[in-house]
Amino acid sequence: MHETTPAVQRLREHLAPIVDIHGALAILGWDQQTCMPPGAGRTRAEQRATLGRLAHELFTSAQTRELLAAAEREVDGLDPDSDEARLVRVVRRDLDRALRLPAEFVAERARAAALSVEVWRRARPADDFAAFAPWLEQMVTYARRTADYVGYQDHPYDALLDPYEPGMTAAEVRTLFHQLREATVPLVRAIDRRGAVVDAAFLRREYDEARQEAFGRAVASAFGYDWERGRLDRAPHPFASGAGRDDVRITARYHRRYLPTGIFSIFHETGHALYEQGTDPALARTPLARGASLGMHESQSRLWENLVGRSRAFWRRYFPTLREHFPEALRDVDVETFYRAVNLVEPGLIRTEADEVTYNLHIILRFDLEVALLEGAVRTAELPEVWRAKMLEYLGRAPATDTDGVLQDIHWAQGSIGYFPTYTLGNVISAQLFAAARAALPDLEAQIEQGAFAPLLGWLREHVHRHGRKFLPRELLERATGRPVTLEPYLEYLWSKYGDIYGVARVREPSGAPA
Ligand code: ZN
């Protein structure tokens, strides 16, 4: 930011403490899921509500409105892509939304969400949907009220999706998901007909958790994660979080008798963290120093977890290292067997452990249910039953318990309705970005096979990370790849990878997917 824009500078100085509060809130949230004593739940809910209200009041104050108006006059005529002009535009967008939400409502919603998460935390292992149902009902009501406050043109879901995926609508998601479902089903069927191509039982041998973590740390370092500005801890539901580019924390969970959970959760969260650590230092302590959207964020985690971390090239380099960590468990396993085992397609009950091919069906199910809950087409009490029916329809199997069904995710418990589509958007975008990176870096696969990730990280830094929130996701994607979000690179990736593993050829969708 420059001396020639004093009004923008004043706006920036006014916003910095608000960004600080959001950073502190993130650290409190991180603490709640990593090391907070279980009895502190109510206290923590109050703390988070207080800070959330404070940030909301500061941000929606008359002072912000005046400073923003002055800054808007000042950037008029500046390069529209400058940090200054983009900051002003993003703050205007955020402020217009925030002004529509009363501070009391925001505080009440935050307090209820924190309590709801605590109830969910007990209800999930106890398979007690009845205990959680009234809280979920409340979260749906808060979501409806949020949409009413914020306003929308076509569907209340648009208002809920927007904070996670700015500029995208429920109708766009519905179209994309419909095409994806149409294209995924033939692949799943073709794989089903082939049957298992590898015996993956060795993944359920004994794997010491500390060694899993050590291997994960080695890979995260190689990807480019900066430990001076990050740390790794355990959490029941892995996530990446932090307080700005210089404090980006990741978490993982490990299963002693199932190797993939731990290592791939580290790859995944490292991908998120690389994004945040890579934002331009010039954007620090501004609302721009974050990812462009959750979908764009998830594209980064999925790119490192799947397009890199589950590739044959990657394991040619890293399987020998992994075997050094687990000489007993992997004594009779070769790299090709390992590669196929960690890419096994197997319709399962748990979203976070789903393979790449079936994963999106879990998301499409949740999107359908969120829309139905908002519309009142499904009542909260009916959810477990509807969940089981949809699982049967999409994945061919249904959970015996709600622990493995409707209670499995934290998202609805914390009121994050509108969030789930971003996971699948991330998958789609990850392939689109990777295809563009490969076009720019013809040796990419060889580099991955050598464990040389700097060129790929450099491409992502240049085209995605450094920009933070300066651009809407669709703008960022067009700048990086020349196209808006498009399904074809992802379908091409899935069919070519799994076609090779399972020996099946691509079935062209009769309805005609975009070429
Ligand atoms: Zn993620």
Coordinates of C-alpha atoms and ligand atoms in Angstrom, one line a residue:
M1 CA 0.0 0.0 0.0
H2 CA 1.3 3.5 -0.9
E3 CA 1.6 6.9 0.6
T4 CA -0.4 8.2 -2.4
T5 CA -3.6 6.5 -0.9
P6 CA -3.9 7.9 2.6
A7 CA -7.6 7.1 2.8
V8 CA -7.0 3.4 2.0
Q9 CA -4.2 3.5 4.5
R10 CA -6.5 4.8 7.2
L11 CA -9.1 2.1 6.3
R12 CA -6.4 -0.5 6.5
E13 CA -5.3 0.6 10.0
H14 CA -8.9 0.6 11.1
L15 CA -9.4 -3.0 9.9
A16 CA -6.1 -4.5 11.3
P17 CA -7.4 -5.0 14.9
I18 CA -10.5 -6.6 13.5
V19 CA -8.3 -9.1 11.6
D20 CA -6.4 -9.6 14.8
I21 CA -9.6 -10.5 16.6
H22 CA -10.5 -13.0 13.9
G23 CA -7.0 -14.5 14.3
A24 CA -7.5 -14.8 18.1
L25 CA -10.9 -16.5 17.4
A26 CA -9.2 -19.0 15.1
I27 CA -6.6 -19.8 17.8
L28 CA -9.4 -20.3 20.4
G29 CA -11.2 -22.6 17.9
W30 CA -8.0 -24.5 17.3
D31 CA -7.4 -24.9 21.1
Q32 CA -11.0 -26.1 21.5
Q33 CA -10.3 -29.0 19.2
T34 CA -6.8 -29.9 20.2
C35 CA -6.2 -29.4 23.9
M36 CA -9.0 -27.6 25.7
P37 CA -10.3 -29.4 28.9
P38 CA -13.7 -30.9 28.2
G39 CA -15.3 -28.9 31.0
A40 CA -14.4 -25.6 29.4
G41 CA -17.0 -25.8 26.6
R42 CA -19.5 -23.3 28.0
T43 CA -16.8 -20.8 29.0
R44 CA -15.2 -21.1 25.5
A45 CA -18.6 -20.5 23.9
E46 CA -19.0 -17.3 25.8
Q47 CA -15.4 -16.2 24.9
R48 CA -16.0 -16.8 21.2
A49 CA -19.4 -15.1 21.3
T50 CA -17.9 -12.0 22.9
L51 CA -15.0 -11.7 20.5
G52 CA -17.3 -12.5 17.5
R53 CA -19.6 -9.7 18.6
L54 CA -16.7 -7.3 19.2
A55 CA -15.4 -7.9 15.7
H56 CA -18.8 -7.6 14.2
E57 CA -19.5 -4.3 16.0
L58 CA -16.1 -2.8 15.0
F59 CA -16.6 -3.9 11.4
T60 CA -20.1 -2.6 11.1
S61 CA -19.4 0.7 12.9
A62 CA -20.1 4.1 11.4
Q63 CA -16.3 4.6 11.3
T64 CA -15.8 1.7 9.0
R65 CA -18.6 3.0 6.7
E66 CA -17.0 6.5 6.6
L67 CA -13.5 5.2 6.0
L68 CA -14.7 2.9 3.3
A69 CA -16.6 5.6 1.5
A70 CA -13.5 7.8 1.5
A71 CA -11.3 5.0 0.3
E72 CA -13.8 4.2 -2.5
R73 CA -13.5 7.8 -3.7
E74 CA -9.7 7.5 -3.6
V75 CA -9.3 4.3 -5.5
D76 CA -11.7 5.5 -8.2
G77 CA -9.4 5.7 -11.3
L78 CA -6.7 3.5 -9.8
D79 CA -5.7 0.2 -11.4
P80 CA -8.8 -2.0 -10.6
D81 CA -6.4 -4.9 -9.9
S82 CA -4.2 -3.0 -7.4
D83 CA -4.2 -4.2 -3.8
E84 CA -5.8 -0.9 -2.8
A85 CA -8.7 -1.2 -5.3
R86 CA -9.3 -4.8 -4.5
L87 CA -9.2 -4.3 -0.8
V88 CA -11.8 -1.7 -1.0
R89 CA -14.0 -3.9 -3.2
V90 CA -13.7 -6.9 -0.9
V91 CA -14.4 -4.9 2.2
R92 CA -17.5 -3.4 0.5
R93 CA -18.8 -6.9 -0.3
D94 CA -18.1 -8.1 3.3
L95 CA -19.6 -5.0 4.9
D96 CA -22.8 -5.1 2.8
R97 CA -23.4 -8.6 4.0
A98 CA -22.4 -7.9 7.7
L99 CA -24.6 -4.9 7.9
R100 CA -27.6 -7.0 7.2
L101 CA -26.9 -9.3 10.2
P102 CA -27.8 -7.7 13.6
A103 CA -24.9 -8.0 16.1
E104 CA -27.2 -9.6 18.7
F105 CA -28.2 -12.3 16.1
V106 CA -24.6 -13.0 15.2
A107 CA -23.6 -13.4 18.9
E108 CA -26.7 -15.6 19.7
R109 CA -25.9 -17.8 16.7
A110 CA -22.3 -18.2 17.6
R111 CA -23.1 -19.1 21.2
A112 CA -25.7 -21.7 20.1
A113 CA -23.3 -23.1 17.6
A114 CA -20.6 -23.6 20.2
L115 CA -23.0 -25.4 22.5
S116 CA -24.4 -27.4 19.7
V117 CA -20.9 -28.7 18.8
E118 CA -20.5 -29.8 22.4
V119 CA -23.8 -31.8 22.3
W120 CA -22.8 -33.3 19.0
R121 CA -19.4 -34.3 20.4
R122 CA -21.2 -36.5 23.0
A123 CA -24.0 -37.6 20.7
R124 CA -21.8 -38.9 17.9
P125 CA -20.0 -41.7 19.8
A126 CA -23.2 -42.5 21.7
D127 CA -25.2 -42.9 18.5
D128 CA -27.7 -40.6 20.0
F129 CA -29.3 -38.6 17.2
A130 CA -32.3 -37.8 19.4
A131 CA -30.1 -35.8 21.8
F132 CA -28.6 -33.8 18.9
A133 CA -31.8 -33.3 16.9
P134 CA -33.1 -30.2 18.7
W135 CA -29.8 -28.5 18.2
L136 CA -29.7 -29.4 14.6
E137 CA -33.2 -28.0 14.3
Q138 CA -31.9 -24.8 15.8
M139 CA -29.0 -24.6 13.4
V140 CA -31.4 -25.0 10.4
T141 CA -33.6 -22.2 11.8
Y142 CA -30.5 -20.0 12.2
A143 CA -29.6 -20.8 8.6
R144 CA -33.0 -19.7 7.4
R145 CA -32.9 -16.6 9.5
T146 CA -29.4 -15.8 8.2
A147 CA -30.7 -16.1 4.6
D148 CA -33.7 -13.9 5.4
Y149 CA -31.5 -11.2 6.9
V150 CA -28.9 -11.3 4.1
G151 CA -31.4 -11.6 1.3
Y152 CA -31.2 -13.6 -2.0
Q153 CA -32.7 -13.7 -5.4
D154 CA -33.5 -17.3 -6.3
H155 CA -33.0 -19.6 -3.3
P156 CA -32.1 -19.1 0.4
Y157 CA -29.2 -21.5 -0.2
D158 CA -27.5 -18.8 -2.3
A159 CA -27.2 -16.6 0.7
L160 CA -25.6 -19.4 2.7
L161 CA -23.2 -20.5 0.0
D162 CA -21.9 -17.0 -0.7
P163 CA -19.7 -16.5 2.4
Y164 CA -17.9 -19.8 1.5
E165 CA -18.0 -19.5 -2.3
P166 CA -18.4 -15.9 -3.2
G167 CA -20.3 -15.3 -6.4
M168 CA -21.6 -18.9 -6.8
T169 CA -25.3 -19.8 -6.7
A170 CA -27.2 -23.0 -5.7
A171 CA -28.4 -23.3 -9.2
E172 CA -24.8 -23.4 -10.6
V173 CA -23.9 -26.0 -8.0
R174 CA -26.9 -28.1 -8.8
T175 CA -26.0 -28.2 -12.5
L176 CA -22.4 -29.0 -11.9
F177 CA -23.3 -31.7 -9.4
H178 CA -25.8 -33.2 -11.7
Q179 CA -23.3 -33.5 -14.5
L180 CA -20.7 -34.9 -12.1
R181 CA -23.1 -37.5 -10.8
E182 CA -24.0 -38.5 -14.4
A183 CA -20.4 -38.9 -15.3
T184 CA -19.2 -40.6 -12.1
V185 CA -21.8 -43.4 -12.0
P186 CA -20.5 -45.1 -15.2
L187 CA -17.0 -45.1 -13.8
V188 CA -18.1 -46.6 -10.5
R189 CA -20.1 -49.2 -12.4
A190 CA -17.2 -50.1 -14.6
I191 CA -14.9 -50.4 -11.6
D192 CA -17.5 -52.6 -9.8
R193 CA -17.6 -55.0 -12.8
R194 CA -13.8 -55.3 -12.6
G195 CA -13.8 -56.2 -8.9
A196 CA -10.8 -55.7 -6.6
V197 CA -7.4 -55.3 -8.4
V198 CA -5.3 -55.5 -5.3
D199 CA -5.4 -57.0 -1.8
A200 CA -5.1 -53.9 0.5
A201 CA -5.3 -55.9 3.7
F202 CA -1.7 -54.9 4.5
L203 CA -2.9 -51.3 5.1
R204 CA -4.6 -52.6 8.3
R205 CA -1.4 -54.0 9.8
E206 CA 0.2 -52.4 12.9
Y207 CA 1.5 -48.9 12.1
D208 CA 3.1 -47.0 15.0
E209 CA 1.4 -43.6 15.2
A210 CA 4.6 -41.6 16.0
R211 CA 6.2 -43.0 12.9
Q212 CA 3.1 -42.1 10.8
E213 CA 3.5 -38.6 12.1
A214 CA 7.3 -38.6 11.4
F215 CA 6.7 -39.7 7.8
G216 CA 3.9 -37.1 7.4
R217 CA 6.2 -34.3 8.7
A218 CA 8.9 -35.3 6.2
V219 CA 6.5 -35.1 3.3
A220 CA 5.0 -31.8 4.5
S221 CA 8.5 -30.4 4.7
A222 CA 9.2 -31.6 1.1
F223 CA 6.0 -30.0 -0.1
G224 CA 7.3 -26.7 1.3
Y225 CA 5.4 -26.3 4.6
D226 CA 7.2 -23.8 6.8
W227 CA 7.5 -25.1 10.3
E228 CA 8.7 -21.7 11.6
R229 CA 5.2 -20.5 10.8
G230 CA 3.2 -23.6 11.6
R231 CA 2.8 -26.7 13.8
L232 CA 1.1 -30.1 13.7
D233 CA -1.1 -31.5 16.4
R234 CA -3.8 -34.1 16.8
A235 CA -7.6 -33.4 16.5
P236 CA -10.6 -35.8 16.1
H237 CA -11.6 -34.0 12.9
P238 CA -8.5 -32.8 11.1
F239 CA -8.3 -29.1 10.0
A240 CA -5.9 -26.3 9.1
S241 CA -6.4 -23.0 10.9
G242 CA -4.4 -20.0 12.2
A243 CA -4.0 -16.4 12.7
G244 CA -2.5 -15.0 9.4
R245 CA 0.3 -16.2 7.1
D246 CA 2.8 -16.5 9.9
D247 CA 0.8 -18.8 12.1
V248 CA -0.8 -21.6 10.0
R249 CA -1.5 -24.7 12.1
I250 CA -2.4 -28.2 10.9
T251 CA -3.9 -31.1 12.7
A252 CA -4.2 -34.8 11.9
R253 CA -5.7 -38.0 13.3
Y254 CA -4.1 -41.4 13.2
H255 CA -5.4 -45.0 13.2
R256 CA -2.9 -47.5 14.5
R257 CA -4.3 -50.2 12.3
Y258 CA -5.2 -48.2 9.1
L259 CA -2.2 -46.3 7.6
P260 CA -3.9 -44.0 5.0
T261 CA -6.0 -41.9 7.5
G262 CA -3.0 -40.3 9.2
I263 CA -0.6 -39.7 6.3
F264 CA -3.2 -38.4 3.8
S265 CA -4.8 -36.1 6.4
I266 CA -1.3 -34.5 6.8
F267 CA -0.9 -34.2 3.1
H268 CA -4.4 -32.6 2.9
E269 CA -4.0 -30.1 5.7
T270 CA -0.5 -29.2 4.4
G271 CA -2.1 -28.2 1.1
H272 CA -4.4 -25.8 3.0
A273 CA -1.5 -24.4 5.0
L274 CA 0.7 -23.9 1.9
Y275 CA -2.1 -21.6 0.5
E276 CA -2.2 -19.4 3.6
Q277 CA 1.5 -19.3 4.1
G278 CA 1.9 -18.3 0.5
T279 CA -0.3 -15.1 0.6
D280 CA 1.6 -11.9 -0.3
P281 CA 3.1 -10.4 2.9
A282 CA 1.8 -7.0 1.6
L283 CA -1.7 -8.3 2.4
A284 CA -0.9 -9.2 6.0
R285 CA -3.4 -7.9 8.7
T286 CA -6.0 -7.1 5.9
P287 CA -9.1 -9.0 5.1
L288 CA -7.3 -10.1 1.8
A289 CA -4.8 -12.3 3.6
R290 CA -6.8 -15.5 3.3
G291 CA -7.9 -17.9 0.6
A292 CA -10.3 -16.7 -2.1
S293 CA -13.0 -19.2 -1.1
L294 CA -13.3 -22.6 0.6
G295 CA -13.6 -24.2 -2.8
M296 CA -10.3 -22.7 -3.9
H297 CA -8.8 -23.7 -0.5
E298 CA -10.0 -27.2 -0.9
S299 CA -8.5 -27.3 -4.4
Q300 CA -5.1 -26.8 -2.8
S301 CA -5.6 -29.5 -0.2
R302 CA -6.9 -31.9 -2.7
L303 CA -4.2 -31.1 -5.2
W304 CA -1.4 -32.1 -2.7
E305 CA -3.3 -34.9 -1.2
N306 CA -4.6 -36.6 -4.4
L307 CA -3.1 -35.3 -7.6
V308 CA 0.4 -35.3 -6.0
G309 CA 0.1 -37.5 -2.9
R310 CA -1.8 -40.4 -4.5
S311 CA 0.1 -40.4 -7.8
R312 CA 2.3 -43.2 -9.0
A313 CA 5.1 -40.7 -9.5
F314 CA 5.0 -39.6 -5.9
W315 CA 5.1 -43.1 -4.5
R316 CA 8.0 -44.1 -6.7
R317 CA 9.9 -41.5 -4.8
Y318 CA 8.4 -41.9 -1.4
F319 CA 7.5 -45.6 -1.0
P320 CA 11.1 -46.5 -0.1
T321 CA 11.1 -43.8 2.6
L322 CA 7.7 -45.1 3.9
R323 CA 9.1 -48.6 4.1
E324 CA 12.1 -47.3 6.1
H325 CA 9.5 -46.1 8.7
F326 CA 7.6 -49.4 8.6
P327 CA 10.0 -52.2 7.6
E328 CA 7.8 -54.9 9.2
A329 CA 4.4 -53.9 8.0
L330 CA 5.5 -53.2 4.4
R331 CA 8.1 -56.0 4.1
D332 CA 6.3 -57.9 1.3
V333 CA 4.7 -54.9 -0.4
D334 CA 6.0 -53.3 -3.6
V335 CA 5.3 -49.7 -4.9
E336 CA 2.7 -50.7 -7.5
T337 CA 0.7 -52.7 -5.0
F338 CA 0.9 -49.8 -2.5
Y339 CA -0.1 -47.3 -5.2
R340 CA -3.2 -49.4 -6.1
A341 CA -4.1 -50.0 -2.5
V342 CA -4.2 -46.3 -1.6
N343 CA -6.3 -45.7 -4.7
L344 CA -8.8 -48.5 -4.1
V345 CA -12.3 -47.6 -5.0
E346 CA -14.7 -48.9 -2.5
P347 CA -18.1 -47.3 -1.7
G348 CA -18.1 -46.7 2.1
L349 CA -20.1 -44.9 4.8
I350 CA -17.6 -42.3 6.0
R351 CA -17.0 -39.2 3.9
T352 CA -13.6 -38.4 5.2
E353 CA -12.3 -41.9 4.3
A354 CA -14.0 -42.1 0.9
D355 CA -11.9 -42.7 -2.2
E356 CA -11.6 -40.0 -4.9
V357 CA -14.3 -41.5 -7.1
T358 CA -17.1 -42.0 -4.6
Y359 CA -16.2 -39.0 -2.4
N360 CA -18.3 -36.6 -4.4
L361 CA -21.4 -38.7 -4.0
H362 CA -21.1 -38.1 -0.2
I363 CA -21.1 -34.4 -0.9
I364 CA -23.9 -34.4 -3.4
L365 CA -26.0 -36.3 -0.8
R366 CA -25.3 -33.6 1.9
F367 CA -26.0 -30.8 -0.6
D368 CA -29.4 -32.4 -1.5
L369 CA -30.3 -32.7 2.2
E370 CA -29.3 -29.2 3.1
V371 CA -31.5 -27.8 0.3
A372 CA -34.3 -30.1 1.4
L373 CA -34.0 -29.0 5.1
L374 CA -34.0 -25.3 4.1
E375 CA -37.1 -25.8 1.9
G376 CA -38.8 -27.9 4.6
A377 CA -39.1 -30.8 2.3
V378 CA -37.3 -33.0 4.9
R379 CA -37.8 -32.5 8.6
T380 CA -34.9 -32.9 11.1
A381 CA -36.5 -35.9 12.7
E382 CA -36.6 -37.7 9.4
L383 CA -33.0 -37.1 8.6
P384 CA -31.5 -40.5 9.7
E385 CA -34.0 -42.4 7.6
V386 CA -33.6 -40.1 4.5
W387 CA -29.8 -40.4 5.0
R388 CA -30.0 -44.1 4.8
A389 CA -32.2 -44.1 1.8
K390 CA -30.0 -41.7 -0.1
M391 CA -26.8 -43.7 0.8
L392 CA -28.4 -46.8 -0.7
E393 CA -29.4 -44.9 -3.8
Y394 CA -26.0 -43.2 -4.4
L395 CA -23.5 -45.6 -2.9
G396 CA -25.3 -48.9 -2.6
R397 CA -25.0 -49.2 1.1
A398 CA -26.6 -47.7 4.3
P399 CA -25.2 -47.2 7.8
A400 CA -26.3 -49.4 10.7
T401 CA -25.9 -46.5 13.1
D402 CA -26.2 -42.7 13.0
T403 CA -22.7 -42.5 14.3
D404 CA -21.7 -43.7 10.8
G405 CA -24.5 -41.8 9.2
V406 CA -26.0 -38.4 9.8
L407 CA -23.9 -37.7 13.0
Q408 CA -20.5 -38.2 11.3
D409 CA -19.6 -34.6 10.4
I410 CA -19.1 -31.6 12.6
H411 CA -20.4 -29.1 10.0
W412 CA -24.1 -29.0 10.6
A413 CA -23.4 -29.1 14.4
Q414 CA -21.5 -25.8 14.1
G415 CA -24.2 -24.3 11.8
S416 CA -22.0 -24.5 8.7
I417 CA -24.9 -25.1 6.3
G418 CA -23.8 -24.2 2.7
Y419 CA -20.2 -25.4 3.3
F420 CA -20.3 -29.0 1.9
P421 CA -20.4 -28.2 -1.8
T422 CA -17.0 -26.5 -1.5
Y423 CA -15.3 -29.9 -1.0
T424 CA -16.4 -31.1 -4.4
L425 CA -15.8 -27.8 -6.0
G426 CA -12.3 -28.1 -4.6
N427 CA -11.9 -31.5 -6.3
V428 CA -13.0 -30.1 -9.6
I429 CA -10.8 -27.0 -9.4
S430 CA -7.8 -29.0 -8.2
A431 CA -7.7 -30.9 -11.5
Q432 CA -8.3 -27.8 -13.5
L433 CA -5.4 -26.0 -11.8
F434 CA -3.1 -29.1 -12.0
A435 CA -3.8 -29.4 -15.8
A436 CA -2.8 -25.7 -16.2
A437 CA 0.4 -26.3 -14.1
R438 CA 1.3 -29.3 -16.1
A439 CA 0.9 -27.3 -19.3
A440 CA 3.3 -24.7 -17.9
L441 CA 5.7 -27.3 -16.4
P442 CA 6.2 -30.1 -19.0
D443 CA 8.5 -32.0 -16.6
L444 CA 6.0 -31.9 -13.7
E445 CA 5.6 -35.6 -13.4
A446 CA 9.4 -36.2 -13.5
Q447 CA 9.9 -33.5 -10.8
I448 CA 7.3 -35.2 -8.6
E449 CA 9.1 -38.5 -9.0
Q450 CA 12.3 -36.8 -7.9
G451 CA 10.6 -35.3 -4.9
A452 CA 11.2 -31.8 -6.4
F453 CA 8.0 -29.9 -5.5
A454 CA 9.3 -26.3 -5.7
P455 CA 8.3 -25.8 -9.3
L456 CA 4.7 -26.8 -8.7
L457 CA 4.5 -24.8 -5.4
G458 CA 6.1 -21.9 -7.3
W459 CA 3.4 -22.1 -10.0
L460 CA 0.6 -22.2 -7.4
R461 CA 2.2 -19.3 -5.4
E462 CA 2.3 -17.2 -8.5
H463 CA -1.2 -18.0 -9.9
V464 CA -3.2 -18.6 -6.7
H465 CA -1.6 -18.3 -3.3
R466 CA -0.1 -14.8 -3.4
H467 CA -3.4 -13.2 -4.4
G468 CA -5.2 -14.1 -1.2
R469 CA -8.8 -12.9 -1.5
K470 CA -8.1 -10.2 -4.0
F471 CA -10.1 -11.9 -6.7
L472 CA -13.4 -13.8 -6.7
P473 CA -12.8 -17.5 -7.2
R474 CA -14.1 -17.4 -10.7
E475 CA -11.8 -14.5 -11.6
L476 CA -8.8 -16.2 -10.0
L477 CA -9.5 -19.4 -11.9
E478 CA -9.9 -17.6 -15.2
R479 CA -6.6 -15.8 -14.7
A480 CA -4.8 -19.1 -13.7
T481 CA -6.3 -21.4 -16.3
G482 CA -8.1 -19.3 -18.9
R483 CA -11.5 -20.8 -18.1
P484 CA -14.2 -20.6 -15.5
V485 CA -14.9 -23.7 -13.4
T486 CA -15.1 -26.6 -15.8
L487 CA -15.6 -30.3 -15.1
E488 CA -13.7 -31.8 -18.0
P489 CA -10.1 -31.8 -16.6
Y490 CA -11.4 -33.6 -13.4
L491 CA -13.3 -36.2 -15.4
E492 CA -10.3 -36.7 -17.6
Y493 CA -8.1 -37.1 -14.5
L494 CA -10.5 -39.6 -12.9
W495 CA -11.0 -41.7 -16.0
S496 CA -7.4 -41.8 -17.0
K497 CA -6.1 -42.7 -13.5
Y498 CA -8.8 -45.2 -12.6
G499 CA -9.1 -46.4 -16.1
D500 CA -5.4 -47.4 -15.9
I501 CA -5.7 -49.0 -12.5
Y502 CA -8.9 -50.9 -13.2
G503 CA -8.3 -51.5 -16.9
V504 CA -11.5 -49.8 -18.0
A505 CA -12.0 -47.3 -20.9
R506 CA -13.9 -44.1 -20.6
V507 CA -17.6 -44.2 -21.3
R508 CA -18.8 -41.0 -22.9
E509 CA -21.9 -39.7 -21.3
P510 CA -24.8 -39.8 -23.7
S511 CA -26.1 -36.4 -22.5
G512 CA -22.8 -35.0 -23.7
A513 CA -20.5 -33.6 -21.0
P514 CA -18.7 -30.4 -22.1
A515 CA -15.9 -31.3 -24.4
Ligands
ZN1 ZN -9.9 -29.6 3.4

